[in-house]
Coordinates of C-alpha atoms in Angstrom, one line a residue:
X1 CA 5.1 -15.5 14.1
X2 CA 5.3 -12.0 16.0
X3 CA 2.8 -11.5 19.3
X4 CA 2.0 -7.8 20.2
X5 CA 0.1 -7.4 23.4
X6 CA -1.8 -4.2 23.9
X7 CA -3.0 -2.4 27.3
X8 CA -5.6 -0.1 28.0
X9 CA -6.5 1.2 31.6
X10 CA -9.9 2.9 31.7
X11 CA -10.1 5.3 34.9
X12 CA -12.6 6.7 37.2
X13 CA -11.0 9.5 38.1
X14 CA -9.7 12.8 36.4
X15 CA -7.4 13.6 33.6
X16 CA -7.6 13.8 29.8
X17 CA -5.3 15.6 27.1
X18 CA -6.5 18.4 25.0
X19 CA -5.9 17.8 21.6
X20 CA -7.2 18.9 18.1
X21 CA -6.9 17.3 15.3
X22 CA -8.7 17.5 12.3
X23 CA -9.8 14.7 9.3
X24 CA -8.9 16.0 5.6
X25 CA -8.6 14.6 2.0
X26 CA -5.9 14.7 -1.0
X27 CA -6.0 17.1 -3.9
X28 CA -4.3 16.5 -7.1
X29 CA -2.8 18.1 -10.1
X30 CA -4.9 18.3 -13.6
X31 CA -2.7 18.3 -16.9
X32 CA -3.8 18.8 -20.4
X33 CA -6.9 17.8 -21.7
X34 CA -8.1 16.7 -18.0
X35 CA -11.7 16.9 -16.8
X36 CA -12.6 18.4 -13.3
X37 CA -15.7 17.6 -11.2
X38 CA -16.9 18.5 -7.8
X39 CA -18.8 16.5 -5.6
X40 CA -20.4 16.5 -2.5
X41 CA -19.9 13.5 -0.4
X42 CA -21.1 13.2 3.2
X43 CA -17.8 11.8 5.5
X44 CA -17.8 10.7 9.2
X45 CA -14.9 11.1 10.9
X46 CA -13.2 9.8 14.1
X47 CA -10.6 11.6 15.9
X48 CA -8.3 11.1 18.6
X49 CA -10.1 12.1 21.9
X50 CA -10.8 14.6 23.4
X51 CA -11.7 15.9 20.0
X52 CA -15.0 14.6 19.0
X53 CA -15.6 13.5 15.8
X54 CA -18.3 14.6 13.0
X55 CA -20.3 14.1 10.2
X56 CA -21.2 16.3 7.1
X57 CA -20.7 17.1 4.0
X58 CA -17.2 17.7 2.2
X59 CA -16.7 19.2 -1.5
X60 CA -14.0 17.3 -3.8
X61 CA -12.8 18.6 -6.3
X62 CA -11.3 15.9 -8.8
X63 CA -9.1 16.3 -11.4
X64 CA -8.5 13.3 -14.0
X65 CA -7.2 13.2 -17.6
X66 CA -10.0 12.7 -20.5
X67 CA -8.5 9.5 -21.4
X68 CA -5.9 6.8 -21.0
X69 CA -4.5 3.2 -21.5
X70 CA -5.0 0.5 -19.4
X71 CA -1.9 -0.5 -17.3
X72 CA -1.2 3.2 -17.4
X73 CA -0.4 5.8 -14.5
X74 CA -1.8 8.8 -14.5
X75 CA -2.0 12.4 -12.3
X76 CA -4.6 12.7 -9.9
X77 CA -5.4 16.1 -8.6
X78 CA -8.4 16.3 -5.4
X79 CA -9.3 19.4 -3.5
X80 CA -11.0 18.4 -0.5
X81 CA -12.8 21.7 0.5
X82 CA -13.3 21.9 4.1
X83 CA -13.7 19.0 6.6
X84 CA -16.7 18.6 8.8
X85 CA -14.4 18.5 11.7
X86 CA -14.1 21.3 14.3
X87 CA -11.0 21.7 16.2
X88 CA -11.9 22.2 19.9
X89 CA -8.6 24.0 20.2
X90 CA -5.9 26.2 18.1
X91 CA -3.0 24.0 17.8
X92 CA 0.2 24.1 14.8
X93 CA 1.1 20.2 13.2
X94 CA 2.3 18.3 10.5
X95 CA -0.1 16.9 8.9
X96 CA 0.5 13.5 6.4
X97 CA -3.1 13.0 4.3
X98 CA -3.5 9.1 2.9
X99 CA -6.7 9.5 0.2
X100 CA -7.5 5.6 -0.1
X101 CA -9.7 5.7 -3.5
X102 CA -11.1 2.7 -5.2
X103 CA -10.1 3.1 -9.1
X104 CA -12.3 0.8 -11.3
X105 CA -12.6 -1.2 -7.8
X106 CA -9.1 -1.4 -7.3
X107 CA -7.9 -0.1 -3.9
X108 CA -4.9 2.4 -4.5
X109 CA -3.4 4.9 -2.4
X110 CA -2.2 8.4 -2.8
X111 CA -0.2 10.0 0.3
X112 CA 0.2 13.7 0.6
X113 CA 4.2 15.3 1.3
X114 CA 3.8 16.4 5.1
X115 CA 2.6 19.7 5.5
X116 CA 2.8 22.2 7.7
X117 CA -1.1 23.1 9.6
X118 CA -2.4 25.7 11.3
X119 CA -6.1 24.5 13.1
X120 CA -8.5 27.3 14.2
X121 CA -10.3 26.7 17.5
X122 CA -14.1 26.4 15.9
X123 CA -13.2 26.8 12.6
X124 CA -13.4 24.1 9.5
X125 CA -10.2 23.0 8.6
X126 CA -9.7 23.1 4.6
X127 CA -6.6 21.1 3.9
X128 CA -4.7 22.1 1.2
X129 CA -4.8 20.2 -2.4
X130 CA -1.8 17.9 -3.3
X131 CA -0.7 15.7 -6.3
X132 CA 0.1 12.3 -7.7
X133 CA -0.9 9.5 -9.5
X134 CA -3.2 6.6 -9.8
X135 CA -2.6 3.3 -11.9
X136 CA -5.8 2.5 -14.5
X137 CA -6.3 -1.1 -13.9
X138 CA -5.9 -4.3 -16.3
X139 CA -8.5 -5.3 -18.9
X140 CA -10.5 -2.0 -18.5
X141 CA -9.9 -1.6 -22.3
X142 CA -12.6 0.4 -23.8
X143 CA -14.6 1.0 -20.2
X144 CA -14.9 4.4 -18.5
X145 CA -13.2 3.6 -14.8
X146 CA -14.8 5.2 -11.9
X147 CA -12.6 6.4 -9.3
X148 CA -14.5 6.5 -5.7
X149 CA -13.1 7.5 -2.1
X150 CA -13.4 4.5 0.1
X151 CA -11.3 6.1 3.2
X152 CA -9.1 9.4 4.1
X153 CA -6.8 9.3 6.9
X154 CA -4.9 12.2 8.3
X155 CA -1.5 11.6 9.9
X156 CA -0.8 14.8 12.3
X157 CA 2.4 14.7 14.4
X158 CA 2.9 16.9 17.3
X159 CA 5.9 16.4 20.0
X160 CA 7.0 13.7 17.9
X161 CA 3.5 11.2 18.5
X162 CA 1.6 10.9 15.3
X163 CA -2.6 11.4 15.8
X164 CA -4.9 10.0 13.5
X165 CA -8.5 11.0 12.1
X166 CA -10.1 8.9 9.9
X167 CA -13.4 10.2 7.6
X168 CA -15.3 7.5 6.2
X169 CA -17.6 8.0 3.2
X170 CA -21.3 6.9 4.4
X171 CA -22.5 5.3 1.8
X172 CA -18.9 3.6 1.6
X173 CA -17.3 3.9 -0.9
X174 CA -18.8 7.2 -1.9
X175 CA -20.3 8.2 -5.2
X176 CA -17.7 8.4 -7.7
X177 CA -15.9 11.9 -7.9
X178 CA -14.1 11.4 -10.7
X179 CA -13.2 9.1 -14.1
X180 CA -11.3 8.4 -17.1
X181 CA -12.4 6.6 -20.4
X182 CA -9.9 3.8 -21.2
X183 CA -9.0 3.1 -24.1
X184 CA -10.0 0.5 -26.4
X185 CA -6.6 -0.1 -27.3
X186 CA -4.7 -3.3 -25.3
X187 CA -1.8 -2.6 -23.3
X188 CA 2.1 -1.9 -24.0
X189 CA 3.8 -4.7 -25.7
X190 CA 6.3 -6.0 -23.8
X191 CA 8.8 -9.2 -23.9
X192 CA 8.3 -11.8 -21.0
X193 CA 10.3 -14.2 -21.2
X194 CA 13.6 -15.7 -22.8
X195 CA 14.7 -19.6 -23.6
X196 CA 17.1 -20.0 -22.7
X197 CA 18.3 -16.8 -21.1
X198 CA 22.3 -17.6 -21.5
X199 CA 24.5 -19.1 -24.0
X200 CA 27.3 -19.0 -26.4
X201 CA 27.3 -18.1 -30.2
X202 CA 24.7 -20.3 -32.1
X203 CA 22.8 -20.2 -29.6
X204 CA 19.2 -20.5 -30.4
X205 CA 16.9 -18.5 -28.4
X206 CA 12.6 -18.6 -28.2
X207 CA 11.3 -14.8 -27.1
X208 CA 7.6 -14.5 -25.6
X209 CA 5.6 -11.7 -25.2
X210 CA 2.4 -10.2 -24.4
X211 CA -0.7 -7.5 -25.4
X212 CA 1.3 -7.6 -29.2
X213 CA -1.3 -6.4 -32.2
X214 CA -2.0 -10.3 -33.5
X215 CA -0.2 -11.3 -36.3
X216 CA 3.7 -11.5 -37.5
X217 CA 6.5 -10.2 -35.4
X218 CA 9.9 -9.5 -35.6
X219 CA 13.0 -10.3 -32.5
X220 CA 16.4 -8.9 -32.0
X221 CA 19.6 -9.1 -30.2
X222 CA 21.2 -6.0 -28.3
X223 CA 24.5 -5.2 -27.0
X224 CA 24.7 -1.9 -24.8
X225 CA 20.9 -1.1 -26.7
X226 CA 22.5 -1.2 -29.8
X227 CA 20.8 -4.1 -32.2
X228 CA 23.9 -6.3 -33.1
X229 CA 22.7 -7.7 -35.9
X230 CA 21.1 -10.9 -35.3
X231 CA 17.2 -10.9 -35.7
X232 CA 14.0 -13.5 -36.1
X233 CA 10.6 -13.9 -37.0
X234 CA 7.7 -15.2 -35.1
X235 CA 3.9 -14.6 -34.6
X236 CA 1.3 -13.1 -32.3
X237 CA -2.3 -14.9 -31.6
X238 CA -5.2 -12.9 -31.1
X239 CA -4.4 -12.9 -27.6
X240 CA -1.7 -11.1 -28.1
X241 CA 0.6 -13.6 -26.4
X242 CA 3.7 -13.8 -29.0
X243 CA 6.3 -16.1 -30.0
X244 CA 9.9 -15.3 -31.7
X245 CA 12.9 -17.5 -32.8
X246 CA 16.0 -15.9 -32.7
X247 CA 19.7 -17.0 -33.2
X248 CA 23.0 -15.6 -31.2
X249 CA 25.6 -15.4 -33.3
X250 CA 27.3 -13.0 -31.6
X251 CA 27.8 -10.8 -28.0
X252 CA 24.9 -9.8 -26.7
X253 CA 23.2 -8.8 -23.4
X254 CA 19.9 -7.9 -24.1
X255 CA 17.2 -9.6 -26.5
X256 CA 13.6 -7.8 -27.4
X257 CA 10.3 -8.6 -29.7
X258 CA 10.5 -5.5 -31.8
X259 CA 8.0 -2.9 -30.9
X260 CA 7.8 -4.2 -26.6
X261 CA 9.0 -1.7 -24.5
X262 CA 11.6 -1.7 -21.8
X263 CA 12.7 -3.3 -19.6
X264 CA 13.8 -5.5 -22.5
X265 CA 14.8 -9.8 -21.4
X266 CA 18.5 -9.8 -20.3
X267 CA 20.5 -12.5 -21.7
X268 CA 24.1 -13.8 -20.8
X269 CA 26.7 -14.4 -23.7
X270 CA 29.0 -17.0 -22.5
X271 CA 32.4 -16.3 -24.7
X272 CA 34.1 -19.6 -26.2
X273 CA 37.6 -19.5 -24.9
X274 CA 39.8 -21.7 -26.7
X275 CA 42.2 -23.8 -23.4
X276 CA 41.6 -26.4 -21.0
X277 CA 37.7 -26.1 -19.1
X278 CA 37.5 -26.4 -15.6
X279 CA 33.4 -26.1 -14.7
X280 CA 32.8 -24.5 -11.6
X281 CA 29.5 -25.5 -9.7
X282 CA 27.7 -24.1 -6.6
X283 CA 24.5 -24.5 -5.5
X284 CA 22.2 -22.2 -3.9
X285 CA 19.8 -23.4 -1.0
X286 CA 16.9 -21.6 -0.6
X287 CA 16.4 -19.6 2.8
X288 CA 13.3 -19.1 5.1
X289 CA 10.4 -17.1 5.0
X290 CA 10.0 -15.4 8.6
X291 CA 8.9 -12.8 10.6
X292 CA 10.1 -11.2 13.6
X293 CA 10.9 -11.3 16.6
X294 CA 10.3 -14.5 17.4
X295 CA 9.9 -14.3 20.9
X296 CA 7.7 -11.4 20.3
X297 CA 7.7 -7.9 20.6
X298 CA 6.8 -6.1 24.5
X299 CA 3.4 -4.8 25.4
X300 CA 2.1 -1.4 23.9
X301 CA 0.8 1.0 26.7
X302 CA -1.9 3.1 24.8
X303 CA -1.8 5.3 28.4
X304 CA -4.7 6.0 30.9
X305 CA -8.4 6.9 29.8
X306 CA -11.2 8.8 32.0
X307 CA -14.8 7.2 31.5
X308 CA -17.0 9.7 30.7
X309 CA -20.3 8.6 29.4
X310 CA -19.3 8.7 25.5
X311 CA -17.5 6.5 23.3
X312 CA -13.9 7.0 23.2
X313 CA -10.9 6.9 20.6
X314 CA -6.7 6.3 21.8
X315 CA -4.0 5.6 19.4
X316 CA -0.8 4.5 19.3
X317 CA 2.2 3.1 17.4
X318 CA 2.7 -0.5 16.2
X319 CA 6.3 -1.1 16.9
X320 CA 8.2 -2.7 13.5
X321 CA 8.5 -6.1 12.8
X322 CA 11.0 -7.5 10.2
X323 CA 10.1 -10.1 7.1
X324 CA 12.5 -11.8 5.6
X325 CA 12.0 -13.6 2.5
X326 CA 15.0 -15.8 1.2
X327 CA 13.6 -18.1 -0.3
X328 CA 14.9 -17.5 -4.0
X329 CA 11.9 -17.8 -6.1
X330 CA 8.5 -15.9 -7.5
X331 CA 6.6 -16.9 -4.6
X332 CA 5.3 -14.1 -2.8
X333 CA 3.5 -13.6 0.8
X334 CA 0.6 -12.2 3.0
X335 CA 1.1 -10.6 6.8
X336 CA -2.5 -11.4 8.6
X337 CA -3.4 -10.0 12.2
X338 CA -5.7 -11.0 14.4
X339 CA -6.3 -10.7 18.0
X340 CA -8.2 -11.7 21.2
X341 CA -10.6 -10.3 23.3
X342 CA -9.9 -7.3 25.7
X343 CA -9.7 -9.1 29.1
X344 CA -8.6 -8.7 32.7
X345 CA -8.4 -12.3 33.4
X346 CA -7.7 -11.8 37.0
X347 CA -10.8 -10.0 37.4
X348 CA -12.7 -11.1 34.8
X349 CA -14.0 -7.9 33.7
X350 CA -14.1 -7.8 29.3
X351 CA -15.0 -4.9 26.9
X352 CA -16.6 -7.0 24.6
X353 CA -17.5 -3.7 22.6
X354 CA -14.1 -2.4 22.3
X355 CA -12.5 -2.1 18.8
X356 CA -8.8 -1.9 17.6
X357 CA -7.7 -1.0 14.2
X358 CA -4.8 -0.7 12.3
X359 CA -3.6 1.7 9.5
X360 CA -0.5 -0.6 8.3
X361 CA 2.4 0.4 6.8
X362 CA 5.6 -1.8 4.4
X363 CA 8.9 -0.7 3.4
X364 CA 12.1 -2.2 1.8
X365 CA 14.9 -2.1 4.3
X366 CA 17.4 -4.0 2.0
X367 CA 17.8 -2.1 -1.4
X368 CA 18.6 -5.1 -3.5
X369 CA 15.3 -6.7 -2.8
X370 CA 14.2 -7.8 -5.7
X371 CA 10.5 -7.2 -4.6
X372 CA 8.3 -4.4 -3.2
X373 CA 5.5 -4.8 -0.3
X374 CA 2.2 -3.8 -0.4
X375 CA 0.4 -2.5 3.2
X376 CA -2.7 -3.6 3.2
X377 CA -6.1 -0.9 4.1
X378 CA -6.6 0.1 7.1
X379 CA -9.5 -1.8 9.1
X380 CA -10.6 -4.0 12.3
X381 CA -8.4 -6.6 13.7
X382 CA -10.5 -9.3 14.9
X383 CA -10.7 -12.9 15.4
X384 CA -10.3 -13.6 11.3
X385 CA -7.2 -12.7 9.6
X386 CA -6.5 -8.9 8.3
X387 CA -4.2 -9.0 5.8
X388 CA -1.7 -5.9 7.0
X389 CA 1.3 -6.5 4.2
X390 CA 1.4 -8.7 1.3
X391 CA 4.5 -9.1 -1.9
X392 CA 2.7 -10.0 -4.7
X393 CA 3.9 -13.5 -6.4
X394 CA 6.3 -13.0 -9.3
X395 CA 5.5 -14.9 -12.4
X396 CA 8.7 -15.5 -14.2
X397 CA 10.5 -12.5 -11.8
X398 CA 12.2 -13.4 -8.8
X399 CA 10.8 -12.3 -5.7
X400 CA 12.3 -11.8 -1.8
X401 CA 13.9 -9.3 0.1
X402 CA 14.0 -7.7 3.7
X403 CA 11.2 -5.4 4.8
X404 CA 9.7 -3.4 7.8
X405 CA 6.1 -3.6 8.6
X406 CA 4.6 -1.8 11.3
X407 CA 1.4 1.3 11.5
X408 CA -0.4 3.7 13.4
X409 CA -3.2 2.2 16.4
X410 CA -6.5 3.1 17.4
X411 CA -8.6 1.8 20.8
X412 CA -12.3 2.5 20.5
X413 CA -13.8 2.5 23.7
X414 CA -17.5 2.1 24.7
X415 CA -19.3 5.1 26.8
X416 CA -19.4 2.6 29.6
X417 CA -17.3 -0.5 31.2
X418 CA -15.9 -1.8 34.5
X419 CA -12.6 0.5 35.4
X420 CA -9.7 -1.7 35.1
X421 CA -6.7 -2.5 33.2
X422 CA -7.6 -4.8 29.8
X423 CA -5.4 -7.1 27.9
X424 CA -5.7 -8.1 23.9
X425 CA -3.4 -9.7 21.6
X426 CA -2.4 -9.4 18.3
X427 CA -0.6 -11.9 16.9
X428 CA 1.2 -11.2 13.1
X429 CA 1.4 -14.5 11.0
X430 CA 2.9 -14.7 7.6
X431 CA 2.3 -16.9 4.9

């Protein structure tokens, strides 16, 4: 377990920095045969102080194929029109946009390259449209999936510190702004699972797969994605889940149920050398799962605040912690926050209406992990667990791997409160 400690000091005296920064949302590409609609949806937006925040109404313009499978990707095109936000002052960043959209009530994410921004003083800022690609969910076969904004955030670095905005939909998750009609058709075939997944010639071998048309199928060996020859029979039920029996009779590395697309099951041909055999053995422990540092990383300074009679935002920067997941299975994990009161216990002085939020952020440091991590949506750390990260459990896939997981910080301050320097920590757990 990791322990981040966060500071705040609220003063009654002078001093503030002059920033502008200003809330947007993604806009993606339309191909053929896609459907555009534009809706109005009415976004409040926080933004680093001094720039105040704002409510209003912001045009998207949604482009979505007519049609597609489920379990299939698909471009997403949004232009966000202008933003109700109004930069106090002219200033040039870099702006990163992160359109969180609920498809079919799954939360997915679609990030924006970073782009060069010029902000007006007193001017709308209309963020340019972008491209990329949305998943259609599982077992939507034969529904129309609505795809809804729950949350845009805009990264903006400037001097090398990253400012956040973040527009929220009010009612949220807004109306939806876009959808596609899925299919009634089930998903890709595609082979699960070999048994065994080694052997020699004469080696027989059961193939399972899944979301197969029900009825009698058809298995094969491949060597360098050539068929080698040998070949069995088997049968789907009207689940779709489908069974194949299949003998090795010769070298081969990969065996598929005909019709499943790849990745097809790799298998192992162990050669029959004629001579003496001497087995060799080793066994493989499984590691730990962890986090770290274990003694914790050092305190975050979010810097020096002025009271002013109005509610206040401050970010910062989560510094990274490390997971590391050897524990050689298909296991997989979830990173939770939470955090304590803001507290000067030597005064005794709490903001008991101050809020701190996290936009989180995973990557793969080691590229042979076998896995991926997820960051979790941005919210409220509080006294009950946020999930931040998570790796999704592998079925029959091995899972593990090394990864980073850190994200950007916001303060929100109340109008009013004692001036003093406050305390809260966040403690990162894994599980």
């Amino acid at each position: 377990m990791s322990t981040r400690t966060f500071r705040r000091r609220v003063l009654a005296g002078a001093g503030a920095l002059s920033l502008a920064l200003t809330g947007g949302v993604v806009s993606l590409a339309g191909t053929a045969q896609a459907a555009t609609r534009t809706t109005s949806v009415f976004m409040k937006c926080v933004a680093p102080a001094p720039q105040p925040g704002a409510d209003g109404n912001q045009d998207f313009t949604v482009t979505l194929p007519d049609g597609a499978k489920a379990g299939e990707t698909v471009p997403i095109e949004i232009d966000p029109g202008e933003t109700p936000v109004v930069p106090m002052f002219s200033i040039d960043t870099v702006n990163t946009i992160k359109a969180k959209l609920l498809v079919g009530g799954v939360a997915q994410t679609v990030t924006s390259p970073a782009t060069p921004s010029h902000q007006e003083a007193g001017k709308k800022a209309d963020p340019p449209k972008f491209s990329g690609t949305i998943k259609i969910p599982d077992g939507t076969e034969g529904t129309t999936v609505a795809v809804t904004i729950d949350q845009v955030i805009t990264d903006a670095e400037l001097g090398g510190t990253v400012y956040t905005t973040t527009c929220t939909p009010a009612p949220r998750p807004s109306a939806p702004v876009g959808s596609v009609a899925v299919a009634a058709l089930p998903k890709e075939p595609v082979t699960t699972k070999l048994t065994p997944n080694s052997g020699k010639a004469g080696t027989a071998v059961v193939a399972t797969g899944a979301n197969f048309p029900p009825g009698a199928v058809t298995c094969s060996a491949l060597l360098a994605g050539a068929p080698t020859g040998d070949a069995g029979t088997g049968t789907a039920d009207a689940s779709g889940a489908a069974t194949c029996n299949l003998t090795v009779t010769k070298k081969a590395d990969a065996i598929r149920i005909d019709g499943s697309v790849t990745p097809y099951r790799a298998f192992v041909f162990v050669e029959d050398v004629p001579g003496v055999k001497n087995p060799v053995d080793v066994e493989v422990l499984p590691g730990p799962l962890g986090i770290g540092p274990q003694a914790g990383n050092p305190a975050v300074d979010f810097g020096k605040v002025t009271i002013n009679g109005k509610p206040q935002s401050v970010v910062g920067q989560f510094s990274a912690m490390t997971v590391q997941d050897f524990r050689g299975g298909t296991l997989g994990w979830d990173v939770t926050a939470t955090r304590t009161p803001f507290l000067n216990e030597a005064t005794g002085h709490a903001m008991a209406k101050a809020q701190i939020g996290i936009q989180p952020s995973c990557k793969v440091t080691n590229p042979d992990s076998p896995s991926t991590c997820t960051a979790g949506a941005p919210g409220a750390i509080t006294d009950s667990p946020m999930k931040v990260a998570s790796q999704a459990a592998g079925g029959d896939q091995l899972t593990g791997g090394e990864f980073e997981i850190g994200g950007a910080g916001m303060i929100q301050l109340p109008p009013f409160m004692f001036a003093d320097t406050y305390r809260s920590v966040v403690t990162f757990s894994i599980a």
